[in-house]
Short mmCIF file of C-alpha atoms and ligand atoms in Angstrom, two decimals:
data_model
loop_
_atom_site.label_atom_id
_atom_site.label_comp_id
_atom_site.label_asym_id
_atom_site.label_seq_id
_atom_site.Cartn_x
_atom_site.Cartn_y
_atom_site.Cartn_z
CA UNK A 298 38.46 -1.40 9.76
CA UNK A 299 38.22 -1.68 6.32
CA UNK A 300 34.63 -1.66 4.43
CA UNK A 301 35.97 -5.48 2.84
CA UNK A 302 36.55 -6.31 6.96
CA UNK A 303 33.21 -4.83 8.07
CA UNK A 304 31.57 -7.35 5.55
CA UNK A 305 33.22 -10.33 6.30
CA UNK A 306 32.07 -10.15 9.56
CA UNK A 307 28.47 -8.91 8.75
CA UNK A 308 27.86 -11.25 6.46
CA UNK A 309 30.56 -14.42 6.27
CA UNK A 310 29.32 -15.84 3.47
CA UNK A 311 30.41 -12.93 1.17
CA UNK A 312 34.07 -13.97 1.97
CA UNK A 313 34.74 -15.13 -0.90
CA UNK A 314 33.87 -12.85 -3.09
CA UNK A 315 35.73 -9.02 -3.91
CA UNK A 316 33.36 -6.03 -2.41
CA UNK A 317 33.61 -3.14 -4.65
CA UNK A 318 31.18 -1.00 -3.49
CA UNK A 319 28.46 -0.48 -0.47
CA UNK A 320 25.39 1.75 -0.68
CA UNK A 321 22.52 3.04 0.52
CA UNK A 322 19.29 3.30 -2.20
CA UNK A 323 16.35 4.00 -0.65
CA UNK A 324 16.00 1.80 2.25
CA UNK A 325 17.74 -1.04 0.50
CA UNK A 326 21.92 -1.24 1.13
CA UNK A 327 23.32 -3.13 -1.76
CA UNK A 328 26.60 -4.66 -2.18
CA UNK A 329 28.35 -4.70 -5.23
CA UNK A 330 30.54 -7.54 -5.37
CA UNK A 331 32.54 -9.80 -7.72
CA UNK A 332 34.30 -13.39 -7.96
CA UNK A 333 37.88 -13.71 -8.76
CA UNK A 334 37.10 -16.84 -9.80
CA UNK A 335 40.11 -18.36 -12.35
CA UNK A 336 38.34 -21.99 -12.84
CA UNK A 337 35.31 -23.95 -12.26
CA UNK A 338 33.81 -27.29 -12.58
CA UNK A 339 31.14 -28.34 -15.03
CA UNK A 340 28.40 -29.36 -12.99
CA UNK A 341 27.35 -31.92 -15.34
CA UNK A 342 30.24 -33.46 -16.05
CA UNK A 343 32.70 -32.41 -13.41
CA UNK A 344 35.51 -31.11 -15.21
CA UNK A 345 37.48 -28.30 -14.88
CA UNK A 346 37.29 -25.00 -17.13
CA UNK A 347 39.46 -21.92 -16.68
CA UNK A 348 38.17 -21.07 -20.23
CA UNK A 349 35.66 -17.68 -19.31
CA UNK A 350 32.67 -17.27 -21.96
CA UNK A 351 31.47 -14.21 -20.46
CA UNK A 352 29.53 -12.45 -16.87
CA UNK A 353 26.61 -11.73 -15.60
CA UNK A 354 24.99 -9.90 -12.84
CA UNK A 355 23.38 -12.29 -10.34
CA UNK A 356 20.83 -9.98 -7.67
CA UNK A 357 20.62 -11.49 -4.80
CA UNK A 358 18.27 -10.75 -1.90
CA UNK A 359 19.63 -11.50 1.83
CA UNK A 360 18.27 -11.22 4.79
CA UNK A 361 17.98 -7.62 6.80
CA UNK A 362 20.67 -6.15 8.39
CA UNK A 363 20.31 -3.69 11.14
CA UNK A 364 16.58 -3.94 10.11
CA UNK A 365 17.49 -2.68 5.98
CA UNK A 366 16.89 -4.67 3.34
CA UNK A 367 19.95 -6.19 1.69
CA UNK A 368 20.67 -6.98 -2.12
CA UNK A 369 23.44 -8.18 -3.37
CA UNK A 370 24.71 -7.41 -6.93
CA UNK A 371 26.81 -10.10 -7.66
CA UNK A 372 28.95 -10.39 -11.20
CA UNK A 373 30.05 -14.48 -12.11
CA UNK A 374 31.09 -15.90 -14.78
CA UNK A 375 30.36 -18.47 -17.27
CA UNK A 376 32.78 -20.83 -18.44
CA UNK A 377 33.32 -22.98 -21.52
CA UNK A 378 33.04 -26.85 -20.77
CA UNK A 379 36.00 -27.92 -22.33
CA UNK A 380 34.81 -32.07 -22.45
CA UNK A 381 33.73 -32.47 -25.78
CA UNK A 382 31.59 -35.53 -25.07
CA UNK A 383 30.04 -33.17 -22.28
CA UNK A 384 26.20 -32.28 -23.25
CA UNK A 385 26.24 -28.71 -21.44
CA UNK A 386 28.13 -26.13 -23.81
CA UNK A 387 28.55 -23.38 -20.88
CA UNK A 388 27.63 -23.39 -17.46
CA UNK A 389 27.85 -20.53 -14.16
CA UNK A 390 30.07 -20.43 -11.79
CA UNK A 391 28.14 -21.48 -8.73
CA UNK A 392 29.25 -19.70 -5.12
CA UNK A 393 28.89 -21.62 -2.15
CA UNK A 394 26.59 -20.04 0.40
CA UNK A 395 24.69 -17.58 -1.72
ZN1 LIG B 109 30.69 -30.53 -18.96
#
């Protein structure tokens, strides 16, 4: 089973996202993870971007597994809001379930 596999069924709510890496620090496994995210939606106004403005890293704490501690290092991406009437100049991808 492959280490992307083993996750997906640990924890379903990382499906959507790319695994690039899991590891033990301490007594803490962390995840790295990305989005392949192409496009998102402004949540102010609604409309679509697929213009990126840049990433982050989002750390995210879960709950234990197997009694560990779990955290989550998560890169997103912010977009451009393309709607020039649109108050909100760049906004975060947002990942359902996390
Ligand atoms: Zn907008």
């Amino acid at each position: 089973m492959l280490i992307t596999e083993m996750v997906a069924v640990l924890f379903p709510h990382l499906a959507r996202v790319c695994i690039d890496q899991v590891f033990r620090a301490g007594t803490t496994v962390r995840i790295r993870a990305r989005t392949g995210t192409m496009e998102a939606a402004c949540p102010d106004c609604g409309i679509q971007s697929r213009r990126r403005h840049s990433h982050y890293e989002r750390r995210l704490s879960d709950t234990a597994a197997g009694g560990q501690e779990l955290l989550i290092h998560l890169r997103v991406h912010r977009f451009f809001c393309r709607n020039t009437s649109c108050a909100r100049a760049t906004f975060a991808e947002q990942i359902p379930d996390l």
